[in-house]
Coordinates of N, CA and C in Angstrom, one line a residue:
M535 N 1.0 -1.1 -0.2 CA -0.1 0.0 -0.1 C 1.0 1.2 0.0
V536 N 0.4 2.6 -0.8 CA 1.3 3.5 -1.0 C 0.8 4.4 0.3
H537 N 1.5 4.8 1.0 CA 1.3 6.1 1.9 C 0.8 7.4 1.2
A538 N 0.1 7.8 2.4 CA -0.9 8.9 1.6 C 0.3 10.3 1.3
H539 N 1.3 9.9 2.4 CA 2.3 11.0 1.7 C 2.9 10.7 0.9
A540 N 3.6 9.5 0.0 CA 4.0 9.3 -1.2 C 3.0 10.0 -2.4
M541 N 1.8 9.7 -2.2 CA 0.5 10.1 -3.3 C 0.9 11.4 -3.2
D542 N 1.1 11.9 -2.0 CA 0.7 13.4 -2.5 C 1.9 14.1 -3.0
L543 N 3.2 13.7 -2.8 CA 4.0 13.9 -3.3 C 4.1 14.0 -5.1
V544 N 3.6 12.8 -5.4 CA 3.7 12.2 -7.1 C 2.5 13.6 -7.5
A545 N 1.3 13.5 -6.8 CA 0.4 14.7 -7.2 C 1.2 16.2 -7.1
L546 N 1.8 16.6 -6.3 CA 2.4 17.8 -6.4 C 3.4 17.8 -7.1
K547 N 4.4 16.8 -7.6 CA 5.0 16.9 -8.7 C 4.6 17.2 -10.0
S548 N 3.3 15.8 -10.6 CA 3.0 15.9 -11.7 C 2.1 17.6 -11.9
D549 N 1.9 18.2 -10.5 CA 1.1 19.9 -11.0 C 2.2 20.3 -11.1
L550 N 3.2 20.6 -10.8 CA 4.3 21.4 -10.9 C 4.7 20.9 -12.3
R551 N 5.0 19.9 -12.5 CA 5.4 19.3 -14.3 C 4.6 20.1 -15.2
G552 N 3.3 20.3 -15.2 CA 2.6 20.9 -16.0 C 2.6 22.2 -16.3
A553 N 2.7 23.0 -15.1 CA 2.9 24.3 -14.9 C 4.5 24.7 -16.0
M554 N 5.6 24.1 -15.1 CA 6.5 24.6 -15.7 C 7.0 23.8 -16.9
H555 N 6.2 22.9 -17.4 CA 6.7 22.6 -19.2 C 5.9 24.0 -19.8
Q556 N 5.2 24.9 -19.2 CA 4.5 25.8 -20.6 C 5.8 26.9 -20.2
R557 N 6.1 27.1 -18.7 CA 7.2 28.2 -18.5 C 8.1 28.1 -19.2
R558 N 8.7 26.6 -19.2 CA 10.0 26.6 -20.2 C 10.3 26.9 -21.5
K559 N 8.6 26.5 -22.0 CA 8.6 26.6 -23.3 C 8.4 28.1 -23.5
A560 N 7.7 29.0 -22.7 CA 8.1 30.5 -23.1 C 9.4 31.0 -22.8
L561 N 10.2 30.6 -22.3 CA 11.5 30.7 -22.2 C 12.5 30.6 -23.3
H562 N 11.9 29.2 -24.1 CA 13.1 28.3 -24.5 C 13.8 29.6 -25.9
G563 N 15.2 29.4 -25.9 CA 15.8 30.3 -26.5 C 16.7 31.6 -25.9
T564 N 16.4 31.6 -24.9 CA 16.7 33.1 -24.4 C 18.0 32.7 -23.9
C565 N 19.0 34.0 -24.1 CA 20.2 34.3 -23.0 C 21.2 32.8 -22.7
V566 N 20.8 31.9 -24.1 CA 21.6 31.0 -23.5 C 23.2 30.8 -23.8
D567 N 24.1 32.1 -24.5 CA 24.9 32.2 -24.0 C 25.7 32.9 -23.3
A568 N 24.8 33.2 -22.1 CA 25.4 33.6 -20.9 C 25.0 32.6 -20.0
A569 N 24.2 31.6 -20.2 CA 23.9 30.2 -19.5 C 25.1 29.3 -19.9
T570 N 25.7 29.3 -21.3 CA 26.9 28.6 -21.3 C 28.2 28.9 -20.9
D571 N 28.5 30.3 -20.9 CA 29.3 30.6 -20.5 C 29.5 30.4 -19.1
R572 N 28.5 30.1 -18.2 CA 28.4 30.3 -16.7 C 28.9 28.5 -17.0
L573 N 28.4 28.1 -17.2 CA 28.6 26.6 -17.0 C 30.1 26.2 -17.5
L574 N 30.1 26.7 -18.6 CA 31.8 26.2 -19.1 C 32.5 27.2 -17.5
S575 N 32.7 28.0 -17.3 CA 33.4 28.7 -15.7 C 33.4 27.6 -15.0
W576 N 32.0 27.3 -14.7 CA 31.6 26.1 -13.6 C 32.3 25.0 -13.7
I577 N 32.7 24.2 -15.0 CA 33.1 23.0 -15.1 C 34.3 23.3 -14.9
R578 N 35.3 23.9 -15.3 CA 36.6 24.6 -15.8 C 37.1 24.6 -14.2
A579 N 36.4 25.2 -13.1 CA 36.7 25.6 -12.1 C 36.7 24.6 -10.9
R580 N 36.1 23.0 -11.6 CA 36.1 21.9 -10.6 C 37.3 20.8 -10.9
A581 N 38.4 20.9 -9.5 CA 39.4 20.1 -10.1 C 38.9 18.4 -10.4
G582 N 39.8 17.8 -11.1 CA 40.1 16.4 -11.3 C 38.9 15.9 -12.1
V583 N 38.1 16.8 -13.1 CA 36.8 16.5 -13.8 C 37.7 16.3 -15.3
E584 N 37.4 15.1 -16.0 CA 38.2 15.1 -17.4 C 37.0 14.5 -18.0
V585 N 35.9 13.7 -17.2 CA 34.9 13.5 -18.4 C 33.6 13.9 -17.9
V586 N 32.9 14.5 -18.9 CA 31.3 15.5 -18.5 C 30.3 14.8 -19.5
S587 N 29.3 14.9 -18.8 CA 27.9 14.1 -19.6 C 27.4 15.4 -19.9
G588 N 27.0 15.7 -21.1 CA 25.9 16.7 -21.3 C 24.7 16.2 -21.4
Y589 N 23.4 16.4 -22.4 CA 23.0 15.8 -22.8 C 22.0 16.5 -24.6
L590 N 21.5 15.4 -24.8 CA 20.8 16.0 -26.3 C 19.4 16.5 -26.1
P591 N 19.3 18.0 -26.0 CA 18.2 18.4 -25.6 C 16.7 17.9 -26.4
I592 N 15.9 17.7 -25.4 CA 14.5 17.4 -26.1 C 13.8 18.4 -25.7
R593 N 12.3 18.6 -26.4 CA 11.4 19.8 -26.2 C 11.6 21.0 -26.2
S594 N 12.0 21.5 -24.9 CA 12.0 23.1 -24.7 C 13.5 23.1 -24.0
E595 N 14.2 22.0 -23.9 CA 15.1 22.1 -22.5 C 16.3 23.2 -23.3
I596 N 17.0 23.9 -22.3 CA 17.7 24.5 -22.6 C 19.1 24.0 -23.4
D597 N 20.0 24.3 -24.7 CA 20.7 23.5 -25.4 C 21.9 23.5 -24.6
P598 N 22.9 22.4 -24.2 CA 23.9 22.4 -23.5 C 24.8 22.2 -25.1
R599 N 24.6 21.6 -25.8 CA 25.6 21.1 -26.9 C 26.8 22.4 -27.5
P600 N 26.4 23.8 -27.2 CA 27.6 24.5 -27.7 C 28.4 24.6 -26.1
A601 N 28.4 24.1 -24.9 CA 29.2 24.1 -24.1 C 29.8 22.9 -24.2
M602 N 28.7 21.8 -24.7 CA 30.0 20.7 -24.6 C 30.7 20.8 -25.9
T603 N 30.6 21.5 -26.9 CA 31.4 21.6 -28.3 C 32.8 22.0 -27.3
C604 N 32.7 23.2 -26.7 CA 33.6 23.8 -26.2 C 34.7 22.8 -25.7
L605 N 34.2 22.3 -24.5 CA 34.6 21.3 -23.6 C 35.2 20.6 -24.8
V606 N 35.1 19.6 -25.4 CA 35.8 18.6 -26.5 C 36.9 19.1 -26.9
E607 N 36.4 20.6 -27.6 CA 37.7 21.3 -27.7 C 38.6 21.3 -27.1
Q608 N 38.4 21.9 -25.7 CA 39.1 22.0 -24.6 C 40.2 20.8 -24.1
G609 N 39.5 19.5 -24.6 CA 40.7 18.6 -24.4 C 39.4 17.8 -23.3
Y610 N 38.8 17.7 -22.8 CA 37.4 16.8 -21.8 C 37.2 16.1 -23.2
R611 N 36.8 15.0 -22.3 CA 35.9 13.8 -23.2 C 34.7 14.0 -22.5
V612 N 33.8 14.1 -23.7 CA 32.1 14.3 -23.3 C 31.3 13.1 -23.8
C613 N 30.4 12.6 -22.8 CA 29.3 11.6 -23.0 C 27.8 12.3 -23.1
V614 N 27.0 11.2 -23.4 CA 25.5 11.6 -23.3 C 25.1 10.4 -22.8
P615 N 23.9 10.9 -21.6 CA 23.2 9.7 -20.9 C 22.1 9.0 -22.4
V616 N 22.2 7.3 -22.4 CA 21.2 6.3 -22.7 C 20.7 6.1 -21.9
V617 N 19.3 6.0 -21.9 CA 18.6 5.2 -21.4 C 18.0 3.4 -22.1
L618 N 18.8 2.8 -21.0 CA 18.2 1.4 -21.5 C 17.0 0.8 -20.8
G619 N 16.3 1.2 -20.2 CA 15.0 1.0 -19.9 C 14.2 1.5 -18.4
R620 N 12.9 1.1 -18.2 CA 12.4 1.9 -17.3 C 13.0 1.2 -15.9
D621 N 13.3 2.0 -14.5 CA 13.9 1.9 -13.6 C 15.6 0.7 -13.4
R622 N 16.3 1.3 -14.6 CA 17.3 1.2 -14.9 C 17.9 2.7 -14.7
P623 N 19.2 2.6 -14.1 CA 20.4 3.9 -14.5 C 20.5 3.7 -15.8
L624 N 20.9 5.1 -15.9 CA 21.6 5.4 -17.6 C 22.8 5.1 -17.6
I625 N 23.1 4.8 -18.9 CA 24.4 4.4 -19.3 C 25.1 5.9 -20.3
F626 N 26.3 5.8 -20.4 CA 27.0 7.1 -21.0 C 27.7 6.9 -22.1
R627 N 27.1 7.1 -23.2 CA 28.1 7.1 -24.5 C 28.8 8.2 -24.8
T628 N 30.5 8.0 -25.3 CA 31.0 9.2 -26.1 C 30.4 9.9 -27.0
W629 N 30.4 11.1 -26.7 CA 29.9 12.2 -27.5 C 31.0 13.5 -28.6
T630 N 31.0 13.6 -29.3 CA 31.7 14.8 -29.8 C 30.6 15.5 -30.8
P631 N 30.8 16.5 -31.4 CA 30.0 17.5 -32.9 C 29.9 16.5 -33.8
E632 N 30.8 15.6 -34.2 CA 30.6 14.2 -35.3 C 30.3 13.5 -35.0
T633 N 29.9 12.9 -34.0 CA 29.2 11.6 -33.3 C 27.9 11.5 -34.0
R634 N 28.1 10.4 -34.8 CA 26.4 9.9 -35.7 C 25.8 9.7 -34.4
L635 N 24.0 10.2 -34.5 CA 23.4 10.1 -34.0 C 22.3 8.8 -34.6
V636 N 21.7 8.5 -33.5 CA 20.1 7.5 -34.0 C 19.0 7.6 -33.1
T637 N 17.8 7.6 -32.9 CA 17.1 7.4 -32.3 C 16.9 6.5 -31.1
G638 N 16.9 6.8 -29.6 CA 16.8 6.0 -28.7 C 15.3 6.1 -28.4
A639 N 15.4 5.8 -26.8 CA 14.1 5.8 -25.8 C 13.5 7.0 -25.8
F640 N 12.2 7.1 -25.5 CA 11.7 8.6 -25.9 C 11.5 9.7 -26.5
G641 N 12.0 9.2 -28.2 CA 12.4 9.9 -28.9 C 13.7 10.5 -28.7
A642 N 14.4 10.6 -27.7 CA 15.6 11.1 -27.6 C 16.7 10.9 -28.5
E643 N 17.8 11.6 -29.4 CA 18.7 10.7 -29.9 C 20.0 10.5 -28.9
V644 N 20.8 9.1 -29.6 CA 22.0 9.1 -28.8 C 22.4 8.7 -30.0
P645 N 24.2 8.3 -29.4 CA 25.1 8.1 -30.3 C 25.0 6.7 -30.7
E646 N 25.1 6.5 -31.6 CA 25.2 5.2 -32.5 C 26.4 4.2 -32.2
D647 N 27.7 4.7 -32.1 CA 28.5 3.8 -31.5 C 28.3 3.1 -29.8
D648 N 28.4 2.6 -29.1 CA 28.5 2.0 -27.9 C 29.8 2.2 -27.2
Q649 N 30.4 3.0 -27.2 CA 31.8 3.3 -26.7 C 31.3 4.3 -25.7
R650 N 31.5 3.4 -24.1 CA 31.1 4.1 -23.2 C 32.1 4.8 -22.0
E651 N 31.8 5.8 -21.2 CA 32.5 6.5 -20.4 C 31.4 6.6 -19.0
S652 N 32.6 6.7 -18.3 CA 32.1 7.3 -16.4 C 32.4 8.5 -16.5
P653 N 31.1 9.4 -16.0 CA 31.3 10.9 -16.3 C 32.1 11.0 -15.0
D654 N 32.8 12.1 -14.4 CA 32.8 13.0 -13.5 C 32.2 13.8 -13.0
A655 N 31.4 14.9 -14.0 CA 30.2 15.7 -13.8 C 29.1 15.6 -14.6
L656 N 27.9 15.6 -14.4 CA 27.0 15.7 -15.1 C 26.4 16.9 -15.5
I657 N 25.8 17.2 -16.3 CA 24.8 18.6 -16.8 C 23.6 17.7 -16.9
V658 N 22.8 18.3 -16.0 CA 21.8 17.7 -16.0 C 20.5 18.7 -16.5
P659 N 19.2 18.0 -17.4 CA 18.3 19.0 -17.7 C 17.0 19.2 -16.6
L660 N 16.0 20.0 -16.5 CA 14.8 19.4 -15.6 C 14.2 20.5 -16.1
L661 N 13.2 20.4 -15.5 CA 11.6 21.3 -15.6 C 11.5 22.5 -14.6
A662 N 12.5 21.9 -13.5 CA 12.0 23.1 -12.3 C 13.3 23.0 -11.0
F663 N 13.3 24.2 -10.8 CA 14.6 23.3 -9.6 C 14.7 24.7 -8.7
D664 N 15.1 24.5 -6.7 CA 14.7 25.6 -6.0 C 16.4 25.3 -5.3
R665 N 17.0 26.8 -4.4 CA 17.6 27.1 -3.9 C 18.2 25.7 -2.9
R666 N 17.2 25.2 -2.9 CA 18.0 23.7 -2.3 C 18.6 22.5 -3.0
G667 N 18.8 23.0 -4.3 CA 19.5 22.1 -5.2 C 18.5 21.0 -5.6
H668 N 17.2 20.9 -5.1 CA 16.2 19.8 -5.6 C 16.1 20.2 -7.2
R669 N 15.8 19.4 -7.8 CA 15.1 19.4 -9.4 C 14.0 18.6 -9.6
L670 N 13.2 19.1 -10.5 CA 12.2 18.3 -10.7 C 12.3 18.0 -12.4
G671 N 12.3 16.3 -12.8 CA 12.6 16.2 -13.9 C 11.3 15.6 -14.6
Y672 N 11.3 14.4 -15.4 CA 10.4 14.3 -15.9 C 9.1 13.2 -15.3
G673 N 10.3 12.4 -14.2 CA 9.6 11.7 -13.4 C 9.8 10.0 -13.8
G674 N 10.7 10.0 -14.3 CA 11.6 8.5 -14.6 C 12.8 8.3 -13.6
G675 N 13.1 9.2 -12.8 CA 13.9 9.1 -11.7 C 15.2 8.0 -12.3
F676 N 15.6 8.6 -13.7 CA 16.5 7.8 -14.2 C 17.9 8.6 -13.8
Y677 N 17.9 10.1 -13.8 CA 19.3 10.4 -12.8 C 19.2 10.5 -12.0
D678 N 18.0 10.3 -10.7 CA 18.5 9.9 -9.3 C 18.6 8.6 -9.3
R679 N 18.5 7.9 -9.8 CA 18.9 6.3 -9.9 C 20.4 6.4 -9.9
T680 N 20.5 6.9 -11.0 CA 22.0 6.9 -11.6 C 23.1 8.0 -10.8
L681 N 22.6 8.9 -10.3 CA 23.8 9.4 -9.6 C 23.9 8.7 -8.2
A682 N 23.1 8.1 -7.5 CA 22.7 7.2 -6.2 C 24.1 6.3 -6.7
E683 N 23.9 5.1 -8.3 CA 25.0 4.4 -8.1 C 26.0 4.7 -8.7
L684 N 26.2 6.0 -9.1 CA 27.5 6.5 -9.2 C 28.3 6.9 -8.5
R685 N 28.0 7.3 -7.2 CA 27.8 8.1 -6.0 C 28.5 7.0 -5.0
T686 N 28.1 5.5 -5.5 CA 28.6 4.5 -4.6 C 30.2 4.4 -4.7
E687 N 30.4 4.9 -6.0 CA 31.8 4.3 -6.2 C 33.0 5.1 -6.1
R688 N 32.5 6.9 -6.1 CA 33.6 7.9 -6.2 C 32.5 9.5 -6.0
R689 N 33.4 10.4 -6.0 CA 32.5 11.9 -5.9 C 32.2 11.7 -7.5
V690 N 30.9 12.3 -7.6 CA 30.4 12.8 -8.6 C 29.3 13.9 -8.8
L691 N 29.6 14.7 -9.3 CA 29.1 16.0 -9.5 C 27.9 16.1 -10.1
A692 N 26.9 16.8 -10.1 CA 25.7 17.4 -10.9 C 25.4 18.4 -10.9
A693 N 25.1 18.9 -12.2 CA 24.7 20.5 -12.1 C 23.4 20.7 -13.3
G694 N 22.7 21.2 -12.5 CA 21.3 21.5 -13.3 C 21.4 22.6 -14.4
F695 N 21.1 22.7 -15.5 CA 21.2 23.5 -16.8 C 19.9 24.2 -16.9
A696 N 19.4 25.5 -16.9 CA 18.0 26.0 -16.7 C 17.9 27.0 -16.9
Y697 N 16.7 27.8 -17.7 CA 16.8 29.1 -17.2 C 16.2 29.6 -15.9
D698 N 16.6 30.7 -15.7 CA 16.3 31.4 -14.5 C 15.3 31.6 -14.3
G699 N 14.0 31.7 -14.9 CA 12.7 31.7 -14.8 C 12.1 29.8 -14.5
Q700 N 12.9 28.9 -14.3 CA 12.6 28.0 -13.8 C 12.8 27.7 -12.8
R701 N 13.0 28.6 -11.6 CA 13.5 28.1 -10.2 C 12.0 29.1 -10.0
V702 N 12.0 27.9 -8.9 CA 10.6 28.0 -8.0 C 11.2 28.2 -6.3
E703 N 10.1 28.4 -5.6 CA 10.2 28.4 -4.2 C 10.7 27.0 -3.9
H704 N 9.8 26.1 -4.4 CA 10.0 24.6 -3.2 C 9.7 23.1 -4.7
V705 N 10.7 23.0 -4.7 CA 10.6 21.3 -5.7 C 10.1 20.2 -4.5
P706 N 8.6 19.8 -4.9 CA 8.3 18.6 -3.8 C 9.7 17.3 -3.6
S707 N 10.2 17.3 -2.9 CA 10.9 16.0 -2.9 C 10.9 14.9 -1.9
G708 N 11.4 13.6 -2.1 CA 11.3 12.4 -1.3 C 12.4 12.1 -1.2
V709 N 13.1 10.8 -0.6 CA 13.9 9.8 0.2 C 14.7 9.8 -0.9
Y710 N 14.2 9.4 -2.4 CA 14.6 9.2 -3.4 C 15.7 10.1 -4.4
D711 N 14.8 11.3 -4.3 CA 15.5 12.5 -4.8 C 16.7 13.1 -4.6
K712 N 17.8 13.0 -5.5 CA 19.2 13.7 -5.5 C 19.3 15.0 -5.9
P713 N 19.9 16.0 -4.2 CA 19.9 17.3 -5.0 C 21.0 17.4 -5.5
L714 N 21.4 18.1 -6.6 CA 22.1 18.9 -7.5 C 23.4 19.9 -6.6
D715 N 24.7 19.4 -7.6 CA 25.5 20.4 -6.5 C 25.8 21.8 -6.9
A716 N 25.3 22.0 -8.1 CA 24.4 23.3 -8.2 C 23.2 23.5 -9.7
V717 N 23.0 24.4 -9.8 CA 21.9 24.8 -10.8 C 22.6 26.0 -12.0
I718 N 22.9 26.0 -12.7 CA 23.4 26.9 -14.0 C 22.4 27.6 -14.4
T719 N 22.4 29.0 -14.5 CA 21.5 29.6 -15.3 C 21.9 31.3 -15.9
E720 N 21.3 31.6 -16.8 CA 22.1 33.0 -17.7 C 22.2 33.9 -16.4
Q721 N 21.6 33.7 -15.1 CA 21.5 34.8 -14.3 C 22.8 34.5 -13.5
G722 N 23.2 33.2 -13.4 CA 24.0 33.0 -12.4 C 24.6 31.6 -11.8
V723 N 25.0 31.0 -10.6 CA 25.0 29.5 -9.9 C 24.7 29.9 -9.0
Y724 N 23.6 28.6 -8.7 CA 22.7 28.8 -7.3 C 23.6 27.2 -7.1
L725 N 23.9 27.5 -5.9 CA 24.5 26.5 -4.7 C 23.7 26.1 -3.3
P726 N 22.9 24.7 -3.6 CA 22.6 24.3 -2.1 C 23.3 24.7 -1.1

């Protein structure tokens, strides 16, 4: 039996997702250069980061590919997440601007080649975030599950990448929700 609190959490997240899809869509494409510059500065300042996971944007997600391209040019190894199935952690495949892509799960593009990486830092898409570092995703739990697994082995950083207008006062969160180390927007860097 599901506890009332868990059901409330699911409903709260669902309501917030609907509102935030619309808000992000309205912000889409604005101030990406400023956000990209802040993201690159944040990554470069992290000692020991050699492999960075970005993502190939879907819907109205802010586009990290300009930052990913710069990172490749600066000698970082860049990868992107691949969904293997429900309730499974993500895997990461090598990415460069020349990588041949195919359609993967949920219609997202993924590298055709299965060369794998293990990231030191993840650039994470989101629908909403708060100042505590909590993020609202699409509800599949992929990043939470993946971060939990990666962090059993070593320190792995996770930075949300978003438009500043995606910030909310409070993201409903439960025991399995993993907070981010930072959220980077065109306005600044939010640290929990």
